[in-house]
Backbone as numpy.savetxt, mean C-alpha at the origin, in Angstrom:
# Nx Ny Nz CAx CAy CAz Cx Cy Cz
-17.40 27.50 0.09 -16.62 26.96 -1.02 -16.27 25.50 -0.71
-16.34 24.67 -1.73 -16.07 23.24 -1.56 -14.58 22.98 -1.71
-13.98 22.35 -0.72 -12.56 22.02 -0.74 -12.43 20.50 -0.69
-11.94 19.91 -1.77 -11.76 18.47 -1.84 -10.29 18.12 -1.69
-10.03 16.98 -1.09 -8.68 16.49 -0.89 -8.42 15.34 -1.85
-7.23 15.35 -2.44 -6.86 14.29 -3.36 -6.38 13.08 -2.59
-6.80 11.90 -3.04 -6.40 10.66 -2.38 -5.01 10.27 -2.85
-4.07 10.21 -1.91 -2.68 9.87 -2.22 -2.45 8.39 -1.97
-1.59 7.80 -2.81 -1.26 6.39 -2.64 -0.11 6.13 -1.71
0.54 7.18 -1.22 1.72 7.02 -0.38 1.51 7.49 1.06
0.60 8.43 1.28 0.40 8.99 2.62 -0.91 8.47 3.21
-0.78 7.85 4.39 -1.96 7.31 5.06 -2.91 8.43 5.49
-2.38 9.56 5.92 -3.23 10.66 6.40 -4.11 11.22 5.29
-3.70 11.05 4.02 -4.50 11.57 2.92 -5.85 10.89 2.82
-5.94 9.63 3.23 -7.22 8.93 3.19 -8.19 9.52 4.20
-7.68 9.83 5.37 -8.53 10.47 6.37 -8.96 11.86 5.92
-8.04 12.62 5.36 -8.37 13.97 4.89 -9.41 13.92 3.76
-9.26 12.93 2.86 -10.20 12.82 1.74 -11.60 12.45 2.23
-11.68 11.53 3.18 -13.00 11.12 3.70 -13.66 12.25 4.48
-12.89 12.99 5.26 -13.45 14.13 6.00 -13.95 15.21 5.03
-13.17 15.47 3.98 -13.57 16.47 2.99 -14.84 16.03 2.26
-14.94 14.73 1.95 -16.14 14.23 1.28 -17.38 14.38 2.15
-17.27 14.04 3.42 -18.43 14.14 4.31 -18.82 15.58 4.61
-17.84 16.46 4.72 -18.15 17.86 5.03 -18.75 18.60 3.84
-18.44 18.15 2.63 -18.94 18.83 1.42 -19.85 17.92 0.61
-20.61 17.09 1.30 -21.43 16.09 0.61 -22.46 16.75 -0.32
-23.25 17.66 0.19 -24.30 18.29 -0.62 -23.71 19.12 -1.76
-22.60 19.81 -1.50 -21.98 20.60 -2.57 -21.48 19.71 -3.70
-20.92 18.55 -3.35 -20.43 17.63 -4.38 -21.59 17.08 -5.20
-22.69 16.72 -4.53 -23.86 16.21 -5.24 -24.42 17.26 -6.20
-24.51 18.49 -5.74 -25.04 19.56 -6.60 -24.11 19.84 -7.78
-22.80 19.80 -7.54 -21.85 20.04 -8.63 -21.93 18.94 -9.69
-22.03 17.69 -9.25 -22.16 16.58 -10.21 -23.47 16.67 -10.97
-24.54 17.06 -10.30 -25.83 17.21 -10.97 -25.78 18.32 -12.02
-25.07 19.40 -11.72 -24.95 20.50 -12.68 -24.12 20.08 -13.89
-23.03 19.34 -13.65 -22.15 18.95 -14.75 -22.85 17.95 -15.66
-23.57 17.00 -15.10 -24.19 15.96 -15.95 -25.35 16.51 -16.78
-25.90 17.66 -16.38 -26.98 18.28 -17.15 -26.51 19.45 -18.00
-25.22 19.75 -17.96 -24.68 20.88 -18.72 -24.44 20.45 -20.17
-25.16 21.04 -21.11 -25.04 20.67 -22.52 -23.71 21.12 -23.13
-23.06 22.10 -22.52 -21.80 22.59 -23.07 -20.62 21.69 -22.75
-20.77 20.78 -21.82 -19.69 19.87 -21.46 -19.60 18.73 -22.48
-18.42 18.11 -22.53 -18.23 16.97 -23.41 -19.07 15.79 -22.92
-19.40 14.92 -23.85 -20.25 13.78 -23.51 -19.57 12.85 -22.51
-18.26 12.66 -22.65 -17.54 11.77 -21.73 -17.50 12.38 -20.32
-17.39 13.72 -20.24 -17.40 14.38 -18.93 -18.77 14.25 -18.28
-19.81 14.44 -19.06 -21.17 14.31 -18.52 -21.45 12.88 -18.10
-20.93 11.92 -18.86 -21.14 10.52 -18.50 -20.43 10.16 -17.19
-19.20 10.64 -17.02 -18.48 10.38 -15.77 -19.18 11.05 -14.59
-19.64 12.27 -14.79 -20.35 12.96 -13.71 -21.64 12.24 -13.35
-22.34 11.72 -14.35 -23.57 10.99 -14.07 -23.30 9.70 -13.31
-22.21 9.01 -13.67 -21.86 7.79 -12.95 -21.52 8.05 -11.49
-20.74 9.10 -11.25 -20.42 9.46 -9.86 -21.65 9.92 -9.10
-22.53 10.63 -9.79 -23.75 11.11 -9.14 -24.63 9.95 -8.70
-24.78 8.95 -9.55 -25.62 7.81 -9.20 -25.03 7.00 -8.05
-23.69 6.95 -7.97 -23.06 6.21 -6.88 -23.17 6.95 -5.55
-23.06 8.28 -5.59 -23.07 9.05 -4.34 -24.48 9.32 -3.83
-25.40 9.54 -4.74 -26.74 9.95 -4.34 -27.60 8.74 -3.98
-27.18 8.02 -2.94 -27.95 6.88 -2.45 -27.64 6.69 -0.97
-28.53 6.00 -0.30 -28.40 5.83 1.15 -27.24 4.92 1.51
-26.97 3.89 0.71 -25.89 2.95 1.02 -24.53 3.64 1.02
-24.28 4.47 0.00 -23.00 5.18 -0.07 -22.85 6.17 1.06
-23.94 6.82 1.45 -23.89 7.77 2.56 -23.54 7.07 3.87
-24.08 5.87 4.08 -23.75 5.11 5.29 -22.27 4.74 5.31
-21.77 4.22 4.18 -20.37 3.80 4.13 -19.43 5.00 4.25
-19.78 6.13 3.63 -18.93 7.32 3.73 -18.87 7.83 5.16
-20.00 7.83 5.85 -20.02 8.28 7.24 -19.22 7.34 8.14
-19.40 6.04 7.94 -18.68 5.06 8.75 -17.17 5.16 8.54
-16.73 5.16 7.28 -15.30 5.20 7.01 -14.69 6.54 7.40
-15.48 7.60 7.36 -14.96 8.89 7.81 -14.58 8.85 9.28
-15.44 8.27 10.12 -15.13 8.16 11.55 -13.97 7.20 11.80
-13.96 6.07 11.10 -12.91 5.07 11.32 -11.55 5.63 10.92
-11.46 6.21 9.72 -10.17 6.71 9.24 -9.67 7.88 10.07
-10.58 8.72 10.53 -10.15 9.84 11.38 -9.56 9.33 12.69
-10.21 8.34 13.31 -9.70 7.79 14.57 -8.39 7.05 14.35
-8.30 6.29 13.27 -7.08 5.55 12.98 -5.92 6.50 12.65
-6.21 7.59 11.97 -5.15 8.53 11.61 -4.58 9.21 12.86
-5.44 9.61 13.78 -4.95 10.23 15.02 -4.15 9.24 15.85
-4.60 8.00 15.91 -3.85 6.99 16.65 -2.52 6.68 15.97
-2.51 6.65 14.64 -1.27 6.38 13.91 -0.23 7.46 14.17
-0.64 8.71 14.22 0.31 9.78 14.52 0.89 9.62 15.92
0.06 9.19 16.86 0.55 8.98 18.22 1.51 7.79 18.28
1.24 6.76 17.50 2.11 5.58 17.48 3.47 5.88 16.87
3.54 6.88 15.99 4.79 7.23 15.34 5.64 8.20 16.16
5.20 8.53 17.34 5.97 9.43 18.20 7.27 8.76 18.63
8.34 9.53 18.70 9.65 8.98 19.05 9.75 8.68 20.54
8.87 9.24 21.34 8.94 9.06 22.79 7.97 8.00 23.30
7.30 7.29 22.42 6.30 6.33 22.85 6.97 5.05 23.32
6.36 4.35 24.27 6.88 3.08 24.76 5.89 1.97 24.45
6.30 0.73 24.75 5.49 -0.43 24.38 4.15 -0.45 25.12
4.16 -0.08 26.37 2.91 -0.11 27.13 1.89 0.88 26.56
2.35 2.03 26.14 1.44 3.00 25.52 0.91 2.48 24.19
1.78 1.80 23.44 1.35 1.22 22.16 0.23 0.21 22.38
0.40 -0.65 23.37 -0.63 -1.66 23.66 -1.93 -0.99 24.10
-1.83 0.04 24.91 -3.03 0.76 25.36 -3.76 1.41 24.19
-3.00 1.97 23.25 -3.63 2.58 22.08 -4.33 1.54 21.22
-3.69 0.38 21.04 -4.33 -0.68 20.27 -5.59 -1.20 20.98
-5.53 -1.32 22.29 -6.72 -1.75 23.03 -7.86 -0.74 22.91
-7.52 0.53 22.92 -8.57 1.55 22.76 -9.20 1.48 21.37
-8.37 1.23 20.35 -8.92 1.07 19.00 -9.81 -0.16 18.90
-9.39 -1.24 19.53 -10.20 -2.46 19.50 -11.56 -2.24 20.15
-11.56 -1.58 21.30 -12.84 -1.28 21.97 -13.70 -0.34 21.12
-13.05 0.62 20.46 -13.79 1.55 19.60 -14.45 0.81 18.43
-13.69 -0.10 17.81 -14.24 -0.86 16.68 -15.38 -1.77 17.13
-15.23 -2.40 18.28 -16.29 -3.27 18.79 -17.55 -2.47 19.12
-17.39 -1.26 19.60 -18.56 -0.42 19.89 -19.29 -0.03 18.61
-18.56 0.07 17.50 -19.21 0.42 16.23 -20.17 -0.66 15.75
-19.96 -1.88 16.19 -20.79 -2.99 15.71 -22.27 -2.80 16.06
-22.54 -2.17 17.16 -23.93 -1.96 17.59 -24.46 -0.58 17.23
-23.76 0.14 16.36 -24.15 1.51 16.03 -24.64 1.65 14.60
-25.11 0.57 14.00 -25.58 0.66 12.61 -26.79 1.59 12.49
-27.71 1.51 13.44 -28.89 2.38 13.39 -28.52 3.85 13.47
-27.49 4.16 14.26 -27.05 5.55 14.38 -26.47 6.05 13.06
-25.63 5.23 12.42 -25.05 5.63 11.14 -26.11 5.70 10.05
-27.11 4.84 10.14 -28.19 4.90 9.16 -28.97 6.20 9.30
-29.23 6.62 10.52 -29.95 7.88 10.74 -29.12 9.08 10.28
-27.82 9.05 10.55 -26.95 10.14 10.08 -26.90 10.19 8.56
-26.88 9.02 7.92 -26.85 8.98 6.46 -28.16 9.47 5.86
-29.28 9.17 6.51 -30.58 9.66 6.02 -30.63 11.19 6.07
-30.14 11.76 7.15 -30.11 13.22 7.27 -29.14 13.85 6.26
-28.08 13.13 5.93 -27.09 13.67 4.99 -27.58 13.59 3.55
-28.07 12.42 3.15 -28.43 12.20 1.75 -29.87 12.58 1.43
-30.74 12.57 2.42 -32.15 12.85 2.15 -32.93 11.65 1.67
-32.30 10.49 1.56 -32.97 9.26 1.12 -33.29 8.40 2.34
-34.50 7.83 2.34 -34.92 6.96 3.43 -35.05 5.50 3.02
-34.95 5.24 1.74 -35.09 3.87 1.24 -33.80 3.46 0.55
-33.59 2.15 0.51 -32.42 1.58 -0.15 -32.73 1.29 -1.61
-31.69 1.26 -2.41 -31.86 0.97 -3.82 -32.17 -0.51 -4.02
-33.07 -0.76 -4.95 -33.42 -2.14 -5.27 -32.28 -2.79 -6.04
-31.93 -3.99 -5.64 -30.84 -4.73 -6.28 -31.41 -5.98 -6.91
-31.04 -6.23 -8.15 -31.50 -7.42 -8.85 -30.82 -8.64 -8.26
-31.61 -9.54 -7.74 -31.07 -10.75 -7.11 -30.99 -11.87 -8.14
-29.84 -12.47 -8.22 -29.63 -13.58 -9.14 -29.71 -14.90 -8.38
-30.43 -15.80 -8.95 -30.55 -17.12 -8.33 -29.39 -18.01 -8.78
-28.77 -18.63 -7.82 -27.65 -19.52 -8.12 -28.17 -20.83 -8.70
-27.51 -21.27 -9.75 -27.91 -22.54 -10.36 -27.51 -23.69 -9.45
-28.42 -24.62 -9.31 -28.18 -25.77 -8.46 -27.73 -26.95 -9.30
-26.88 -27.76 -8.70 -26.48 -29.00 -9.34 -27.57 -30.05 -9.15
-27.33 -31.22 -9.72 -28.37 -32.25 -9.69 -28.66 -32.74 -8.28
-27.67 -32.73 -7.40 -27.85 -33.27 -6.05 -28.07 -32.18 -5.01
-28.39 -30.94 -5.41 -28.60 -29.84 -4.48 -30.07 -29.47 -4.40
-30.44 -28.90 -3.26 -31.78 -28.39 -3.04 -31.69 -27.02 -2.37
-32.70 -26.21 -2.59 -32.73 -24.88 -1.99 -33.26 -24.96 -0.56
-32.48 -25.63 0.28 -32.84 -25.79 1.67 -31.78 -25.10 2.52
-32.18 -24.26 3.42 -31.24 -23.57 4.29 -30.74 -22.26 3.73
-31.13 -21.88 2.51 -30.70 -20.61 1.95 -31.48 -19.47 2.60
-30.77 -18.39 2.90 -31.37 -17.24 3.57 -31.33 -16.05 2.61
-32.46 -15.48 2.36 -32.58 -14.30 1.51 -32.83 -13.08 2.40
-31.81 -12.25 2.55 -31.92 -11.07 3.39 -32.62 -9.94 2.65
-33.22 -9.07 3.42 -33.70 -7.82 2.87 -32.50 -6.92 2.55
-32.75 -5.84 1.82 -31.65 -4.98 1.39 -30.93 -4.39 2.59
-31.69 -3.93 3.58 -31.08 -3.34 4.77 -30.29 -4.38 5.56
-30.87 -5.55 5.76 -30.17 -6.60 6.50 -28.94 -7.10 5.76
-29.02 -7.14 4.44 -27.86 -7.57 3.65 -26.71 -6.59 3.80
-27.02 -5.28 3.77 -25.97 -4.28 3.95 -25.38 -4.35 5.36
-26.24 -4.54 6.34 -25.78 -4.58 7.73 -24.93 -5.81 8.02
-25.34 -6.97 7.51 -24.65 -8.22 7.84 -23.46 -8.47 6.93
-23.65 -8.32 5.62 -22.61 -8.69 4.66 -21.58 -7.61 4.42
-21.89 -6.36 4.75 -20.94 -5.26 4.50 -20.50 -4.60 5.80
-21.47 -4.12 6.58 -21.13 -3.37 7.81 -20.42 -4.27 8.81
-21.01 -5.41 9.12 -20.39 -6.32 10.09 -19.08 -6.89 9.56
-19.00 -7.10 8.25 -17.76 -7.64 7.67 -16.61 -6.65 7.85
-16.87 -5.36 7.66 -15.83 -4.34 7.86 -15.37 -4.32 9.31
-16.33 -4.33 10.23 -15.99 -4.28 11.66 -15.20 -5.52 12.08
-15.62 -6.69 11.62 -14.94 -7.93 12.02 -13.53 -8.00 11.45
-13.33 -7.56 10.21 -11.98 -7.57 9.63 -11.06 -6.59 10.35
-11.56 -5.42 10.68 -10.75 -4.46 11.43 -10.39 -5.00 12.81
-11.34 -5.63 13.45 -11.10 -6.17 14.79 -10.04 -7.27 14.77
-10.15 -8.19 13.81 -9.17 -9.28 13.73 -7.78 -8.76 13.40
-7.69 -7.75 12.54 -6.38 -7.20 12.18 -5.75 -6.45 13.35
-6.54 -5.72 14.10 -6.01 -5.02 15.28 -5.56 -6.00 16.35
-6.30 -7.07 16.54 -5.91 -8.09 17.51 -4.60 -8.75 17.10
-4.44 -8.98 15.81 -3.21 -9.61 15.33 -2.00 -8.71 15.55
-2.14 -7.43 15.29 -1.01 -6.52 15.48 -0.72 -6.29 16.96
-1.76 -6.24 17.76 -1.56 -6.05 19.20 -0.84 -7.24 19.82
-1.04 -8.42 19.26 -0.41 -9.62 19.80 1.10 -9.53 19.77
1.67 -8.90 18.73 3.12 -8.77 18.64 3.67 -7.93 19.80
2.98 -6.84 20.10 3.45 -5.98 21.19 3.22 -6.63 22.55
2.15 -7.40 22.68 1.94 -8.15 23.93 3.08 -9.12 24.18
3.56 -9.73 23.12 4.68 -10.66 23.27 5.95 -9.94 23.71
6.19 -8.75 23.16 7.37 -7.98 23.57 7.28 -7.57 25.04
6.09 -7.14 25.47 5.93 -6.75 26.87 6.10 -7.95 27.79
5.57 -9.09 27.38 5.72 -10.29 28.20 7.19 -10.71 28.28
7.91 -10.59 27.18 9.33 -10.95 27.17 10.13 -10.00 28.07
9.82 -8.72 28.02 10.51 -7.77 28.89 10.21 -8.05 30.36
8.97 -8.36 30.67 8.62 -8.69 32.06 9.33 -9.95 32.53
9.49 -10.89 31.62 10.20 -12.13 31.98 11.67 -11.84 32.28
12.30 -10.99 31.47 13.70 -10.65 31.73 13.85 -9.89 33.04
12.92 -8.99 33.33 13.02 -8.22 34.56 12.77 -9.08 35.80
12.07 -10.19 35.63 11.81 -11.07 36.78 13.01 -11.93 37.14
13.99 -12.04 36.24 15.19 -12.83 36.52 16.11 -12.07 37.46
16.84 -12.80 38.24 17.81 -12.17 39.14 18.98 -11.62 38.35
19.73 -10.72 38.96 20.80 -10.03 38.26 21.91 -10.97 37.82
22.20 -12.01 38.58 23.33 -12.89 38.25 23.01 -13.85 37.11
21.75 -14.16 36.87 21.41 -15.09 35.78 20.76 -14.38 34.59
20.60 -13.08 34.68 19.99 -12.34 33.57 20.98 -12.26 32.40
20.56 -12.56 31.17 21.48 -12.52 30.02 21.96 -11.10 29.75
23.21 -11.01 29.28 23.83 -9.71 29.06 23.86 -9.30 27.60
23.95 -10.27 26.70 24.08 -9.98 25.28 22.91 -10.61 24.52
22.82 -10.26 23.23 21.77 -10.83 22.38 21.97 -12.32 22.20
23.23 -12.74 22.07 23.52 -14.17 21.95 23.08 -14.92 23.20
23.31 -14.35 24.36 22.88 -14.99 25.60 21.35 -15.10 25.68
20.66 -14.07 25.20 19.20 -14.11 25.22 18.68 -15.21 24.29
19.28 -15.30 23.10 18.85 -16.33 22.14 19.11 -17.73 22.70
20.26 -17.92 23.34 20.56 -19.21 23.95 19.60 -19.51 25.10
19.25 -18.50 25.87 18.33 -18.70 26.99 16.95 -19.14 26.50
16.47 -18.54 25.40 15.16 -18.93 24.86 15.18 -20.39 24.42
16.29 -20.82 23.82 16.39 -22.22 23.43 16.53 -23.16 24.61
17.30 -22.75 25.62 17.50 -23.60 26.80 16.22 -23.74 27.61
15.50 -22.64 27.80 14.27 -22.66 28.59 13.06 -23.12 27.78
13.27 -23.39 26.47 12.20 -23.85 25.58 11.03 -22.86 25.55
11.39 -21.63 25.22 10.39 -20.56 25.15 10.01 -20.21 23.71
10.36 -21.08 22.75 10.08 -20.76 21.35 8.58 -20.66 21.08
7.80 -21.54 21.69 6.35 -21.50 21.46 5.70 -20.33 22.19
6.25 -19.94 23.32 5.70 -18.82 24.07 6.06 -17.49 23.44
7.28 -17.38 22.92 7.77 -16.14 22.32 8.27 -16.42 20.90
7.39 -16.78 19.98 7.86 -17.18 18.64 8.47 -16.03 17.85
7.84 -14.85 17.88 8.32 -13.74 17.06 9.59 -13.12 17.64
9.73 -13.12 18.95 10.98 -12.65 19.56 12.12 -13.58 19.18
11.87 -14.87 19.19 12.90 -15.83 18.81 13.31 -15.66 17.35
12.35 -15.46 16.47 12.65 -15.26 15.05 13.45 -13.96 14.85
13.04 -12.90 15.53 13.74 -11.61 15.38 15.18 -11.69 15.88
15.41 -12.39 16.98 16.77 -12.52 17.51 17.64 -13.34 16.57
17.11 -14.43 16.04 17.91 -15.26 15.13 18.20 -14.53 13.83
17.25 -13.74 13.34 17.51 -12.93 12.15 18.59 -11.89 12.41
18.55 -11.28 13.58 19.55 -10.28 13.94 20.95 -10.89 14.03
21.04 -12.09 14.60 22.34 -12.73 14.76 22.88 -13.28 13.45
22.02 -13.53 12.48 22.45 -14.10 11.20 22.68 -13.05 10.12
22.46 -11.78 10.43 22.65 -10.74 9.42 24.14 -10.60 9.10
24.54 -10.64 7.83 25.95 -10.46 7.47 26.36 -9.00 7.61
27.64 -8.78 7.84 28.18 -7.43 7.95 28.79 -7.00 6.63
28.94 -5.71 6.43 29.49 -5.18 5.20 30.19 -3.86 5.49
31.31 -3.65 4.81 32.05 -2.39 4.92 31.81 -1.48 3.72
30.95 -1.90 2.82 30.69 -1.13 1.60 29.93 0.14 1.95
30.49 1.28 1.59 29.84 2.56 1.88 29.05 3.07 0.69
29.52 2.80 -0.52 28.81 3.26 -1.71 29.29 2.47 -2.91
28.47 2.43 -3.94 28.84 1.74 -5.16 29.53 2.71 -6.11
30.46 2.16 -6.91 31.15 2.98 -7.89 30.18 3.32 -9.02
30.12 4.57 -9.38 29.21 5.02 -10.43 30.00 5.39 -11.67
29.53 4.97 -12.83 30.16 5.33 -14.09 29.78 6.77 -14.44
30.56 7.33 -15.34 30.28 8.71 -15.74 28.94 8.82 -16.44
28.54 7.76 -17.13 27.26 7.79 -17.84 26.08 7.54 -16.93
26.33 7.15 -15.67 25.25 6.84 -14.74 25.00 7.96 -13.75
25.60 9.12 -13.95 25.45 10.20 -12.98 24.05 10.82 -13.02
23.42 10.75 -14.18 22.10 11.36 -14.32 21.05 10.40 -13.79
20.58 10.66 -12.58 19.60 9.79 -11.93 18.29 10.55 -11.82
17.23 9.91 -12.25 15.92 10.55 -12.18 15.31 10.28 -10.81
15.33 11.28 -9.96 14.84 11.11 -8.59 13.53 11.85 -8.33
13.04 12.62 -9.29 11.84 13.41 -9.00 10.58 12.57 -9.06
10.66 11.34 -9.54 9.50 10.45 -9.55 9.78 9.18 -8.75
10.73 9.23 -7.84 11.08 8.05 -7.07 10.00 7.66 -6.07
9.16 8.60 -5.63 8.21 8.31 -4.56 7.12 7.36 -4.99
6.86 7.24 -6.28 5.81 6.33 -6.73 6.14 5.85 -8.13
5.77 4.60 -8.41 6.01 4.00 -9.70 4.84 4.31 -10.62
5.09 5.05 -11.69 4.05 5.37 -12.65 4.53 4.96 -14.04
3.63 5.07 -15.01 3.98 4.71 -16.37 5.06 5.63 -16.92
4.94 6.94 -16.62 5.94 7.88 -17.10 7.30 7.59 -16.50
7.30 7.21 -15.20 8.57 6.87 -14.55 9.19 5.64 -15.20
8.36 4.64 -15.56 8.88 3.43 -16.20 9.46 3.76 -17.56
8.76 4.60 -18.33 9.28 4.97 -19.65 10.59 5.73 -19.53
10.66 6.66 -18.58 11.89 7.41 -18.40 13.03 6.51 -17.94
12.73 5.50 -17.13 13.76 4.58 -16.67 14.31 3.77 -17.84
13.41 3.32 -18.74 13.86 2.56 -19.91 14.73 3.42 -20.81
14.32 4.69 -21.03 15.13 5.58 -21.86 16.50 5.81 -21.24
16.53 6.01 -19.93 17.81 6.25 -19.25 18.72 5.04 -19.36
18.18 3.84 -19.19 18.99 2.62 -19.29 19.53 2.44 -20.71
18.72 2.78 -21.72 19.21 2.68 -23.10 20.36 3.65 -23.35
20.20 4.89 -22.84 21.28 5.87 -23.00 22.54 5.42 -22.28
22.39 4.83 -21.12 23.54 4.35 -20.37 24.25 3.24 -21.12
23.46 2.32 -21.71 24.05 1.21 -22.46 24.81 1.72 -23.68
24.21 2.68 -24.41 24.88 3.24 -25.58 26.16 3.96 -25.18
26.14 4.70 -24.08 27.33 5.42 -23.63 28.45 4.46 -23.24
28.10 3.39 -22.56 29.11 2.41 -22.16 29.70 1.71 -23.39
28.84 1.37 -24.37 29.33 0.74 -25.59 30.25 1.69 -26.36
29.91 2.99 -26.35 30.75 3.97 -27.03 32.12 4.06 -26.36
32.15 4.01 -25.04 33.42 4.05 -24.31 34.27 2.82 -24.63
33.61 1.66 -24.71 34.36 0.44 -25.03 34.91 0.50 -26.45
34.09 1.02 -27.38 34.54 1.11 -28.78 35.70 2.09 -28.92
35.64 3.21 -28.23 36.72 4.19 -28.31 38.02 3.68 -27.70
37.90 2.73 -26.78 39.11 2.22 -26.13 39.92 1.28 -27.02
39.31 0.78 -28.10 40.04 -0.12 -28.99 41.09 0.66 -29.77
42.29 0.10 -29.95 43.35 0.71 -30.75 43.24 0.18 -32.17
42.57 0.93 -33.02 42.29 0.47 -34.39 43.15 1.16 -35.44
43.94 2.14 -35.05 44.70 2.89 -36.07 45.73 2.00 -36.76
46.51 1.21 -36.02 47.51 0.34 -36.62 46.87 -0.72 -37.51
45.76 -1.25 -37.09 45.09 -2.27 -37.89 44.59 -1.70 -39.21
44.07 -0.47 -39.18 43.59 0.15 -40.40 44.75 0.42 -41.37
45.88 0.90 -40.84 47.03 1.17 -41.72 47.54 -0.11 -42.36
47.64 -1.18 -41.59 48.12 -2.45 -42.14 47.16 -2.99 -43.19
45.85 -2.76 -42.99 44.85 -3.23 -43.96 45.01 -2.48 -45.29
45.25 -1.16 -45.20 45.44 -0.38 -46.44 46.70 -0.82 -47.17
47.76 -1.11 -46.44 49.01 -1.55 -47.09 48.81 -2.87 -47.80
48.18 -3.82 -47.11 47.94 -5.13 -47.73 47.03 -5.01 -48.94
46.04 -4.12 -48.86 45.12 -3.96 -49.98 45.83 -3.36 -51.19
46.69 -2.36 -50.95 47.43 -1.75 -52.06 48.38 -2.74 -52.71
49.04 -3.55 -51.88 49.94 -4.55 -52.43 49.19 -5.57 -53.27
48.02 -5.97 -52.80 47.24 -6.96 -53.55 46.77 -6.38 -54.87
46.32 -5.13 -54.84 45.87 -4.51 -56.08 47.03 -4.29 -57.05
48.23 -3.94 -56.51 49.38 -3.74 -57.39 49.81 -5.02 -58.05
49.81 -6.13 -57.31 50.18 -7.41 -57.90 49.16 -7.85 -58.93
47.93 -7.49 -58.77 46.90 -7.89 -59.73 47.05 -7.14 -61.04
47.61 -5.90 -61.01 47.75 -5.11 -62.23 49.01 -5.45 -63.01
49.95 -6.23 -62.39 51.18 -6.58 -63.10 50.87 -7.70 -64.09
51.19 -7.53 -65.43 50.88 -8.59 -66.41 51.81 -9.78 -66.23
51.28 -10.96 -66.52 52.07 -12.18 -66.43 53.05 -12.23 -67.59
54.30 -12.56 -67.25 55.32 -12.66 -68.29 55.28 -14.03 -68.93
């Protein structure tokens, strides 16, 4: 039986689960889409959607990308769970990032392996022909130095290598923050007990005195942000009686239905507040005085002139 996982926009693990489910049920999904697109009893829009998905999945390029992302997301998901552990320390974090970096770099030379796995999965040995468009040249340009790759080389260089390089640069950037924290901790531990700073203010002053801003830029920024945060004694905001009804069942994600419900709720709140303000006005005396003045005016108008 084919078990598919829904892609969630809020949970990172759902992406790994969805990719694993897609790779494990690849042939079943292809057969199901083929059956739906040829089923005359289905609606035309359903058959059209199934045909579009079938054409996208039933090719060698998609099989390569699905296999690659399945391995990457599975490895990243397991590492992410380990990074979220409450007992983890900075050194372990750096080691995990270094292992991911080495893993991503090793993938760069494994295109042939993923291509072979995709051929066995999809049954296709050739790539789809792509219509190549020629770029229009300006008056002072010539077609010198332009490189026209084959379909396989274009996928390997422009897509496969681009994914690996972007992942590598992003992992290096995130690892740099933790390297700075470890270096800062080692620097503090190297100081003698009598000159080691005791408070956050002392640490911030020491960074400025020793001119370590360029060496530890993010630590310096974090310390200054911490010292500049204002304090507050506010525990909760006062809620009006008309504001007690809060829609919390769609708080996890912003959708169109949530936006419409929010607008309706705000309108009801505004009407309720206006009703409270209107009821608070003392209008009884004004109405009585108006009736008295009106009766007097009408009575004087009915008296004939002598």
